[in-house]
mmCIF file of C-alpha atoms and ligand atoms in Angstrom:
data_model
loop_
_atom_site.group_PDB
_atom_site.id
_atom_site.type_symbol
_atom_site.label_atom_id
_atom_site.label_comp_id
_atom_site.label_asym_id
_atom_site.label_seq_id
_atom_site.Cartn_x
_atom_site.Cartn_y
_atom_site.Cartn_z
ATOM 1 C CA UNK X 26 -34.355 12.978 22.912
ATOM 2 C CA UNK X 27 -33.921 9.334 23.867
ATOM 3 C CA UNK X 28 -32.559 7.171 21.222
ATOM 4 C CA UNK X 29 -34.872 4.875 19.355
ATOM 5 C CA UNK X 30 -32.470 3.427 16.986
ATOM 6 C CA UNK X 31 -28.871 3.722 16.632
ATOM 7 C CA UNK X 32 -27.645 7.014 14.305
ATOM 8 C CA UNK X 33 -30.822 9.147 15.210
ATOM 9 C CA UNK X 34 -29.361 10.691 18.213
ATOM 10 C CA UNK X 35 -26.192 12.857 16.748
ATOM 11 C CA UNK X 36 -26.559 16.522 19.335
ATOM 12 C CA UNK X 37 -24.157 18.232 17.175
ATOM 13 C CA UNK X 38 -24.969 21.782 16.456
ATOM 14 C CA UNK X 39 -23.928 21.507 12.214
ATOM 15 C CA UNK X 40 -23.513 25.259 12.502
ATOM 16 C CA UNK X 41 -24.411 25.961 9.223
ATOM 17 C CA UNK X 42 -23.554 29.666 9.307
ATOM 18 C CA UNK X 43 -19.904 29.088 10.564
ATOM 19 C CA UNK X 44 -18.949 26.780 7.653
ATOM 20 C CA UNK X 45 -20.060 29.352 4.968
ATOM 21 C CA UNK X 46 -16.386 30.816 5.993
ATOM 22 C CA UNK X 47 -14.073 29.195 4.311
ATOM 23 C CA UNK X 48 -11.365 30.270 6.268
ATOM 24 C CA UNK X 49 -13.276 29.591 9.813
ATOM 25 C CA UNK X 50 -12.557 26.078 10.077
ATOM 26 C CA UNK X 51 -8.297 25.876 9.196
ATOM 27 C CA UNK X 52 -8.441 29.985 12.499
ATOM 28 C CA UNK X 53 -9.809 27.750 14.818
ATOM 29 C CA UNK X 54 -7.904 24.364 14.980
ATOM 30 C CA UNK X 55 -5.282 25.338 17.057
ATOM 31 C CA UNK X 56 -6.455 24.412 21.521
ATOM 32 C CA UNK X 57 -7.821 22.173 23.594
ATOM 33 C CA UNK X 58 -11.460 22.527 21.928
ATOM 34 C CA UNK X 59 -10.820 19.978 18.591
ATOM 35 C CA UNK X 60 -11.800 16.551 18.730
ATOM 36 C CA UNK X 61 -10.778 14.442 15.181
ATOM 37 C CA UNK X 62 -12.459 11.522 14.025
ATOM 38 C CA UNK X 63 -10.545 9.156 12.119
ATOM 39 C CA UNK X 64 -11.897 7.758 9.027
ATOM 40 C CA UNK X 65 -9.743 4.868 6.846
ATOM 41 C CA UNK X 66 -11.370 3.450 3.720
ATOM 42 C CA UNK X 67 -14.627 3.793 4.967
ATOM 43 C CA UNK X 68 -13.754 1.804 8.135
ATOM 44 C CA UNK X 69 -14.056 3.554 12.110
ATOM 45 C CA UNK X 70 -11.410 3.871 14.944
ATOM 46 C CA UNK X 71 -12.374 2.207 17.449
ATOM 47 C CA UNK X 72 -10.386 1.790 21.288
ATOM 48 C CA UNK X 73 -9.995 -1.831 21.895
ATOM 49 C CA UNK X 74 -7.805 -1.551 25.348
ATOM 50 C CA UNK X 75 -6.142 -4.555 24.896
ATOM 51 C CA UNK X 76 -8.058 -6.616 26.813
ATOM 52 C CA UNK X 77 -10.635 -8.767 25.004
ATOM 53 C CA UNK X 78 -13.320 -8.784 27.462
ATOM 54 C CA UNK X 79 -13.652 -4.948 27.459
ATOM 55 C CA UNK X 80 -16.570 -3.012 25.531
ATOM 56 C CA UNK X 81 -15.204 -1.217 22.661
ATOM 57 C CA UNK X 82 -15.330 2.382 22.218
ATOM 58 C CA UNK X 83 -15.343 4.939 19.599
ATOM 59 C CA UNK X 84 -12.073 6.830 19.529
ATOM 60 C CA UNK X 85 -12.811 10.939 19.230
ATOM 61 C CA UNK X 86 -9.060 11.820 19.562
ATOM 62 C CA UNK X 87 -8.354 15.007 21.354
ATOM 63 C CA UNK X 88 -4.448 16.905 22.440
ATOM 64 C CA UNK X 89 -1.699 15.711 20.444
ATOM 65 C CA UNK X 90 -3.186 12.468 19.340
ATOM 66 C CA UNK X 91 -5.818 15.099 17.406
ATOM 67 C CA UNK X 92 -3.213 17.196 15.825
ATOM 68 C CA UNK X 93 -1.115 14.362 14.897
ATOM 69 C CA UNK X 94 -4.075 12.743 12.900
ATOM 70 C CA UNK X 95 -4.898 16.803 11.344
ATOM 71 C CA UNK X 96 -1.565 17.129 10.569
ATOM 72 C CA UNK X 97 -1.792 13.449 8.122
ATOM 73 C CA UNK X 98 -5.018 13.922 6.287
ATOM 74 C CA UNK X 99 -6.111 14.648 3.246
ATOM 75 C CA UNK X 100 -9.327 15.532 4.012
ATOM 76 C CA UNK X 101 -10.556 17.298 7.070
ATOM 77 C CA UNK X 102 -14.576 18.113 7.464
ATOM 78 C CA UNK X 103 -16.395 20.024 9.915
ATOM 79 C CA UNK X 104 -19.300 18.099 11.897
ATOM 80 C CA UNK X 105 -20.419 20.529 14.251
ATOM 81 C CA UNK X 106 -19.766 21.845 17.975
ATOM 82 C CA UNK X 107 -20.925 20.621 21.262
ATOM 83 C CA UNK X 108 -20.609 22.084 24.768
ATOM 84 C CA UNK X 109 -18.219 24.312 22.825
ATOM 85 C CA UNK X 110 -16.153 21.811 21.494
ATOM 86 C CA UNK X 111 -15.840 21.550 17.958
ATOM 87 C CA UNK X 112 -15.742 17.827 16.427
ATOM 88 C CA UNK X 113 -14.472 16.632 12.834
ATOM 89 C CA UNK X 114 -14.164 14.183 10.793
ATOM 90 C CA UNK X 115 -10.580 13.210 8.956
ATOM 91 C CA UNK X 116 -9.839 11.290 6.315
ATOM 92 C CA UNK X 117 -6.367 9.129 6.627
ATOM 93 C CA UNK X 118 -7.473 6.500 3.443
ATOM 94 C CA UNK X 119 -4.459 7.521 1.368
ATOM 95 C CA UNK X 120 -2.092 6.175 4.231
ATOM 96 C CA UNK X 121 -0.885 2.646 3.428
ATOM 97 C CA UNK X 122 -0.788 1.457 7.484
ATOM 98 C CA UNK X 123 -2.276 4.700 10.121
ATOM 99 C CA UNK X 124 -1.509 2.607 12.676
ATOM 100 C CA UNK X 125 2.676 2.749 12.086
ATOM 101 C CA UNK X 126 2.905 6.212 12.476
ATOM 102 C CA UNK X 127 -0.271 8.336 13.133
ATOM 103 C CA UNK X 128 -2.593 6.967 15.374
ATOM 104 C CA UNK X 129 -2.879 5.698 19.168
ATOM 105 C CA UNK X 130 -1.775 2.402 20.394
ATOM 106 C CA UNK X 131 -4.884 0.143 21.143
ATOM 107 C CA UNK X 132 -6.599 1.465 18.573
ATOM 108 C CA UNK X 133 -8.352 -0.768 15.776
ATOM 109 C CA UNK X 134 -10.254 0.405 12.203
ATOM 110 C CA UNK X 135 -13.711 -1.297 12.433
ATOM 111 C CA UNK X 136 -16.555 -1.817 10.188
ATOM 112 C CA UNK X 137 -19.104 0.375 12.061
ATOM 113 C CA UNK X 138 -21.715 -1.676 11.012
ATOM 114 C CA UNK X 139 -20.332 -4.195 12.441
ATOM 115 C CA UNK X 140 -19.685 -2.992 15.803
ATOM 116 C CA UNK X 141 -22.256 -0.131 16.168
ATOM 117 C CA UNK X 142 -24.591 -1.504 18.641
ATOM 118 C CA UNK X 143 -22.039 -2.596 20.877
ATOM 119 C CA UNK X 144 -21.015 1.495 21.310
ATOM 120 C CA UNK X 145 -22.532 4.234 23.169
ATOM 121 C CA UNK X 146 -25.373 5.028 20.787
ATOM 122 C CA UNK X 147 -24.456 8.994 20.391
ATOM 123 C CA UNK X 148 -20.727 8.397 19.743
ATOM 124 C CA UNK X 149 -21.883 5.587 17.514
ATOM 125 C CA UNK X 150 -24.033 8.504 15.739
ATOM 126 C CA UNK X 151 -20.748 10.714 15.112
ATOM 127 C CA UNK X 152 -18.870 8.186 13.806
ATOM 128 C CA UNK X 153 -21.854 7.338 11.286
ATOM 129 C CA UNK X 154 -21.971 11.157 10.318
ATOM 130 C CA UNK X 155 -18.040 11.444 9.770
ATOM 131 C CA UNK X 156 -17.942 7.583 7.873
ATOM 132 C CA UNK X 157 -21.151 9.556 5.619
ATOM 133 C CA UNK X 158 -19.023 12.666 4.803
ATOM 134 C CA UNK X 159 -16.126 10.960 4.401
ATOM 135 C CA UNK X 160 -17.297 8.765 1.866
ATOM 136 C CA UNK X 161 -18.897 11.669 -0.147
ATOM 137 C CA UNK X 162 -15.560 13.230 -0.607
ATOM 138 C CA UNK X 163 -13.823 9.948 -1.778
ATOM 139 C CA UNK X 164 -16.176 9.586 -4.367
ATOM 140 C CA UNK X 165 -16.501 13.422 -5.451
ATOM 141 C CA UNK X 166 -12.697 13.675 -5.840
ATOM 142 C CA UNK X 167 -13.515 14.508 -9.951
ATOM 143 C CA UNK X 168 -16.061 17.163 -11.363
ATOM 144 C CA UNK X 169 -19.163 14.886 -12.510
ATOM 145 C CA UNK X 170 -19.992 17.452 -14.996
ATOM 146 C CA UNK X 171 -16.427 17.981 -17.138
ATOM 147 C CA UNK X 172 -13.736 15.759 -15.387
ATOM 148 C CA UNK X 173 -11.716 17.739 -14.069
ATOM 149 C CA UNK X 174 -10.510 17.880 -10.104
ATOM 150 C CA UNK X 175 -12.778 19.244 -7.532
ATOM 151 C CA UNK X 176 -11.568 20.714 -3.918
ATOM 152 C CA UNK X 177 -13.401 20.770 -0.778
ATOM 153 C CA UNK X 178 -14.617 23.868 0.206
ATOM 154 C CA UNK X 179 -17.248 25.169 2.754
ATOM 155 C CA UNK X 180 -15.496 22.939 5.646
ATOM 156 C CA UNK X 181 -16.037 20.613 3.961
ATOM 157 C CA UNK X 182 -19.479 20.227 3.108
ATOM 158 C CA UNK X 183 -18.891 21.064 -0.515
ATOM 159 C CA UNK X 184 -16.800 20.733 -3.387
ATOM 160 C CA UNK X 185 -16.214 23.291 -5.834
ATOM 161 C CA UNK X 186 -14.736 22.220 -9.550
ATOM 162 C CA UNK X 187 -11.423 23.706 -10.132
ATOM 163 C CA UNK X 188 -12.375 24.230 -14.051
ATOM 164 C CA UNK X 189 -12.977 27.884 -13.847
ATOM 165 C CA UNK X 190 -15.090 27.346 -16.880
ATOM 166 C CA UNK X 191 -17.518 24.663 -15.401
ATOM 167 C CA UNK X 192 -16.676 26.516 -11.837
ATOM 168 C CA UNK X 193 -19.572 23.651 -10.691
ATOM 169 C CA UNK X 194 -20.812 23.084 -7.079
ATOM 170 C CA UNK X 195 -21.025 19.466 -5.448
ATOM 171 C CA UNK X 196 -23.143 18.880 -2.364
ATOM 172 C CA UNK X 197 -23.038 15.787 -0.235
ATOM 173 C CA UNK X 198 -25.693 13.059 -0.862
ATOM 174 C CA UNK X 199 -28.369 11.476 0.476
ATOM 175 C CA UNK X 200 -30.521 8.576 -0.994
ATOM 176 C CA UNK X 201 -33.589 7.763 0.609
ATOM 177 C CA UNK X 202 -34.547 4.254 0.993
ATOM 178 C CA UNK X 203 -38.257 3.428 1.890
ATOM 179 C CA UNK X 204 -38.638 0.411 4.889
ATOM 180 C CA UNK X 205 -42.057 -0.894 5.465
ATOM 181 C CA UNK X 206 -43.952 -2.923 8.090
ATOM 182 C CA UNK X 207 -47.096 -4.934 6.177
ATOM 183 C CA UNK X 208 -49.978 -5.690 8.154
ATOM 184 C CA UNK X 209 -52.108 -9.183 6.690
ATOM 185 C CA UNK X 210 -55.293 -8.156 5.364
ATOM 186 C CA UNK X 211 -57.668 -10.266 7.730
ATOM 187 C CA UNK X 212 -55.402 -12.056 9.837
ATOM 188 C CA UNK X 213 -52.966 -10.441 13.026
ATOM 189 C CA UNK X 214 -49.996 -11.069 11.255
ATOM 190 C CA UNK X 215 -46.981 -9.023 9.316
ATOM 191 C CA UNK X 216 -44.884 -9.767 6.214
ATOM 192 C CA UNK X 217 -41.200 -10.018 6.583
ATOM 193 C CA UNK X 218 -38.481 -11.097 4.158
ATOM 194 C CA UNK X 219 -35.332 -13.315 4.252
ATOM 195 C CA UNK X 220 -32.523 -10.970 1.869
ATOM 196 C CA UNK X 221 -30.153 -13.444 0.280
ATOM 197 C CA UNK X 222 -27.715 -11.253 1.453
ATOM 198 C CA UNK X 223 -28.775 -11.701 5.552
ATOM 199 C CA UNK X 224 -26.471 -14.006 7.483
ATOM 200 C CA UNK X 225 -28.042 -16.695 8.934
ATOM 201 C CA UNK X 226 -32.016 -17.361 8.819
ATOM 202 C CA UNK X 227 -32.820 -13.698 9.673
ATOM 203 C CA UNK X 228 -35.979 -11.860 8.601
ATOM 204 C CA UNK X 229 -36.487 -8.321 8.283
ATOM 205 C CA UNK X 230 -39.187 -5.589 6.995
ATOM 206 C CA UNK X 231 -39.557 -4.930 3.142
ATOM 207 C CA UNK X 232 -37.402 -2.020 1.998
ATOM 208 C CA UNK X 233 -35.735 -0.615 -1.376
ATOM 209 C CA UNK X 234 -34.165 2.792 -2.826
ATOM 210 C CA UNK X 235 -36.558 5.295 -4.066
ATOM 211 C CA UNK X 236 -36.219 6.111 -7.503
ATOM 212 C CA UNK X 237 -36.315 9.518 -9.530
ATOM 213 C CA UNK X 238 -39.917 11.123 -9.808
ATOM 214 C CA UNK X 239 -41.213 9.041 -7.487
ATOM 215 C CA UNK X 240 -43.118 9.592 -3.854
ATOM 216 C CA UNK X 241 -42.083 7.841 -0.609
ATOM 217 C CA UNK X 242 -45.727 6.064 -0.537
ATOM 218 C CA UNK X 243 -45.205 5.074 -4.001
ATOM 219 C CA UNK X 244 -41.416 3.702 -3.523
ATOM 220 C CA UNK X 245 -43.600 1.677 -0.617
ATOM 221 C CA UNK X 246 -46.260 0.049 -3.048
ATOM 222 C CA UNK X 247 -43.855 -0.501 -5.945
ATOM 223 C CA UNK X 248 -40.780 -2.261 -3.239
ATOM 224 C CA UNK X 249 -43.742 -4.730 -1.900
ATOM 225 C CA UNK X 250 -45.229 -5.508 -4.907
ATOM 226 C CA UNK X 251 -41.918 -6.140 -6.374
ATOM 227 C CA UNK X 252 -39.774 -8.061 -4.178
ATOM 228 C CA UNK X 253 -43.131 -10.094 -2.447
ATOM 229 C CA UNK X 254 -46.119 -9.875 -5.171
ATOM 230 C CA UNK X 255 -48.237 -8.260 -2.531
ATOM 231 C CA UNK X 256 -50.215 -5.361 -3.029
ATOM 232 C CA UNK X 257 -50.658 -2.374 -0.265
ATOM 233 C CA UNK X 258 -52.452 0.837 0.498
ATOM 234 C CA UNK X 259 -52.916 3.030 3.372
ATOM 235 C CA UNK X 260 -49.165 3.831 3.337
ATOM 236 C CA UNK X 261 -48.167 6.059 6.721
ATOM 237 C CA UNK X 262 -44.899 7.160 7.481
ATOM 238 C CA UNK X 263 -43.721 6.645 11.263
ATOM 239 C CA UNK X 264 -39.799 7.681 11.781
ATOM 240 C CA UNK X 265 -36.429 7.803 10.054
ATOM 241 C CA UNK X 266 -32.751 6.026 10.396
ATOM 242 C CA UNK X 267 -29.845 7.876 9.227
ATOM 243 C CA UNK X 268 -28.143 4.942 7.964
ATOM 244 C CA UNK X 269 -24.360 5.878 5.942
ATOM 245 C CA UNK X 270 -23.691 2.466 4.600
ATOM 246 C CA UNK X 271 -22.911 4.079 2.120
ATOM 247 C CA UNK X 272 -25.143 7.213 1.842
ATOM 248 C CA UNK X 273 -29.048 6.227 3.133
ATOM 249 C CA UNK X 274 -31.874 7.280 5.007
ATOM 250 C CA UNK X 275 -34.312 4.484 6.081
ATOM 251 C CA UNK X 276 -37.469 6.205 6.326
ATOM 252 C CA UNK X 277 -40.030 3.858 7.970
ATOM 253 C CA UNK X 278 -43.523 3.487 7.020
ATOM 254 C CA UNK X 279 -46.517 1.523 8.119
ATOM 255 C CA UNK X 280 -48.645 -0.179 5.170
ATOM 256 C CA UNK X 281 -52.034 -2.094 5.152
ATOM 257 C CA UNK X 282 -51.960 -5.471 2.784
ATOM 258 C CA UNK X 283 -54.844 -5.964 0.149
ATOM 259 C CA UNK X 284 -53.544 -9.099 -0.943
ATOM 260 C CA UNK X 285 -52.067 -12.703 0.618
ATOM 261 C CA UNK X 286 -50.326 -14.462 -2.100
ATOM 262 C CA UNK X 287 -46.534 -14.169 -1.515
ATOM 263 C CA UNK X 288 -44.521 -14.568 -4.593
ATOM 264 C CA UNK X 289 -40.568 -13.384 -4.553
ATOM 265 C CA UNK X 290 -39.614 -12.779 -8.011
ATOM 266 C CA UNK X 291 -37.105 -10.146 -8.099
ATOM 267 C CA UNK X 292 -33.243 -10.950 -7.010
ATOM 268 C CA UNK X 293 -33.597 -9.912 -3.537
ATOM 269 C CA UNK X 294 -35.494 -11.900 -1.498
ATOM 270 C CA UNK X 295 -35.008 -15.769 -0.689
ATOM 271 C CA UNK X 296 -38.211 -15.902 0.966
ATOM 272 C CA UNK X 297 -41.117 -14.448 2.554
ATOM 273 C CA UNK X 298 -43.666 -15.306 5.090
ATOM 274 C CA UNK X 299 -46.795 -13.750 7.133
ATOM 275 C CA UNK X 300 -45.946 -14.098 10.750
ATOM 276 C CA UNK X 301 -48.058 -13.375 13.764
ATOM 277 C CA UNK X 302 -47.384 -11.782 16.477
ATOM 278 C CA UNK X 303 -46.324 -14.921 18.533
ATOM 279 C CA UNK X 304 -44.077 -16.292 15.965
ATOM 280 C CA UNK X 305 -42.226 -12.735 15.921
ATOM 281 C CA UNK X 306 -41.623 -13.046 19.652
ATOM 282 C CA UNK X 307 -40.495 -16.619 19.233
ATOM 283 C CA UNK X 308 -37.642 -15.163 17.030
ATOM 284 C CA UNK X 309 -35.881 -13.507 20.131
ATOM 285 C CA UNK X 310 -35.858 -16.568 22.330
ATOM 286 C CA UNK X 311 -35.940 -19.515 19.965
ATOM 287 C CA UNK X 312 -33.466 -18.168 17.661
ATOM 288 C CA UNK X 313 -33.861 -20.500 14.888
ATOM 289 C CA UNK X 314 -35.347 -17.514 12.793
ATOM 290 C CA UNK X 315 -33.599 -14.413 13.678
ATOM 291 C CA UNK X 316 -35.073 -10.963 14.035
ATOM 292 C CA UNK X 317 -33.500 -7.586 12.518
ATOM 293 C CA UNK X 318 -30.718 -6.698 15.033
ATOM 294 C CA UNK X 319 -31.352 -4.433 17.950
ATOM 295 C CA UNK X 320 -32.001 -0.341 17.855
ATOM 296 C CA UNK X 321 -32.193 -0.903 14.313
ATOM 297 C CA UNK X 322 -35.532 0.817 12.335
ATOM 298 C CA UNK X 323 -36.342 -2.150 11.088
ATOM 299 C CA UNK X 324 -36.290 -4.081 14.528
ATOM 300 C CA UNK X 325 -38.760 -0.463 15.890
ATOM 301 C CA UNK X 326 -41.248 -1.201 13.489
ATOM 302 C CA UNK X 327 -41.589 -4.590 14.694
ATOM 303 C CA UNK X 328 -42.018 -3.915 17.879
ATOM 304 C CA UNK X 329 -44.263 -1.175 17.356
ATOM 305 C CA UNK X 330 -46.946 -3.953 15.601
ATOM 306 C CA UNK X 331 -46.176 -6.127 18.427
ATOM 307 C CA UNK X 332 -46.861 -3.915 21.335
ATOM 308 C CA UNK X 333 -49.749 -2.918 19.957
ATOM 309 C CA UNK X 334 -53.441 -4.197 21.203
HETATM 310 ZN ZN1 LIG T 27 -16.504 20.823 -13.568
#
């Protein structure tokens, strides 16, 4: 499976049936076939060599370096097993400075989101999955449902209130966010917005959490109409981007306009404007008005519209 965006090409086997066992995971750390992958207050280990011209890497520690950083966290989480090896994910946030004592030298934390498309795109994909899980358990520490403290169970991919009383179940989330390419009504052109939040004069596809009791095509019509004014129909899904900043999944849709009259009156948007298909290829070379970044779903849909014809 080639990889169309960055995060949708993760070949771990989850093994679902092997972390039913809760005592699987803590019989078969010891050897050569554990790889650990560091996780700091939400931030990635990356490799940075030293030398600033060199591509950075995501560091999967294996050997001592890997028992080291098993031996320090508080956390540990099963991701799955490839070519026999089986990868995880560990959590070192309640360590004041990893780097004194626990990790490799030339080793950096990194905002992933920063960095990710300057990584190999599958190792770039683990370290997504592991930042994901990671972040679940932070934030699950505490029972929602009576207070009290929860503990990881499962390998990890649950936690299981310690009130023997509530005795309550917590799964790791997902929330689905809808991203949308709008095609003009009678003109060859798309709708894109500028998010106040975008550095620099960057435009991107329309997109926005669903909500509760609500249906991906309708998350699509109620995101456009809210955030540009326009109204849509023929909604069509076309592919998905895990994306864990924190906890999404962009799933990317297709949708036909009805109407031209932009307005932006919600507190997203800055601006938005129909472009055609010449002005969107102007973005890459011109650079004045930048396009969504590289490998991202955002960037696919784009290109999809463009291509066509
Ligand atoms: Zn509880």
């Amino acid at each position: 499976m080639s990889s169309r965006f960055y995060y949708d090409n993760i070949t771990l086997d989850r093994a679902h049936h092997l972390r039913m066992d809760d005592n699987w995971l803590s019989s078969s750390l010891d050897g050569d076939a554990i790889r650990i992958i560091p996780v700091w207050r939400n931030q990635s280990l990356i490799i940075t060599s030293g030398n600033a011209n060199s591509r950075p890497n995501a560091a999967i520690l294996s050997g001592n370096a890997a028992d080291i950083v098993r031996r320090n966290t508080r956390t540990l989480v099963f991701l799955g097993i490839k070519d026999d090896i089986i990868y995880c994910a560990a959590d070192l946030s309640h360590v004041e400075d990893p780097h004194s004592t626990i990790l490799p030298k030339e080793t950096s934390f990194e905002d992933l989101r920063r960095l990710a498309t300057t990584l190999n795109p599958i190792k770039a994909g683990y370290l997504a999955y592991a930042r994901a899980l990671i972040y679940w358990h932070q934030g699950h520490q505490f029972c929602g449902t009576c207070g009290h403290p929860t503990k990881s169970s499962r390998a990890g991919h649950e936690r299981v209130c310690l009130n023997s009383e509530c005795d309550k179940s917590h799964f790791p989330r997902t929330d689905p966010a809808v991203i949308v390419l709008v095609t003009h009504p009678t003109e060859d052109k798309c709708l894109l917005g500028h998010n106040k939040k975008f550095q620099g004069l960057r435009f991107s596809t329309i997109a926005g959490f669903v909500e509760p009791g609500e249906m991906l095509e309708q998350a699509v019509v109620r995101e456009v109409f809210e955030e540009t004014n326009i109204q849509v129909v023929d909604v069509v899904y076309k592919a998905s981007q895990p994306w864990p900043f924190p906890a999404s999944i962009m799933l990317g849709f297709r949708a036909q306009a009805v109407t031209t009259e932009i307005i932006c009156h919600d507190e997203e948007l800055a601006e938005a404007r129909w472009f055609s298909r010449a002005e969107v290829l102007e973005m890459a070379t011109n650079r004045k008005i930048l396009p969504p970044t590289n490998l991202s779903i955002s960037r696919w849909l784009i290109d999809c519209w463009v291509s066509e014809n």
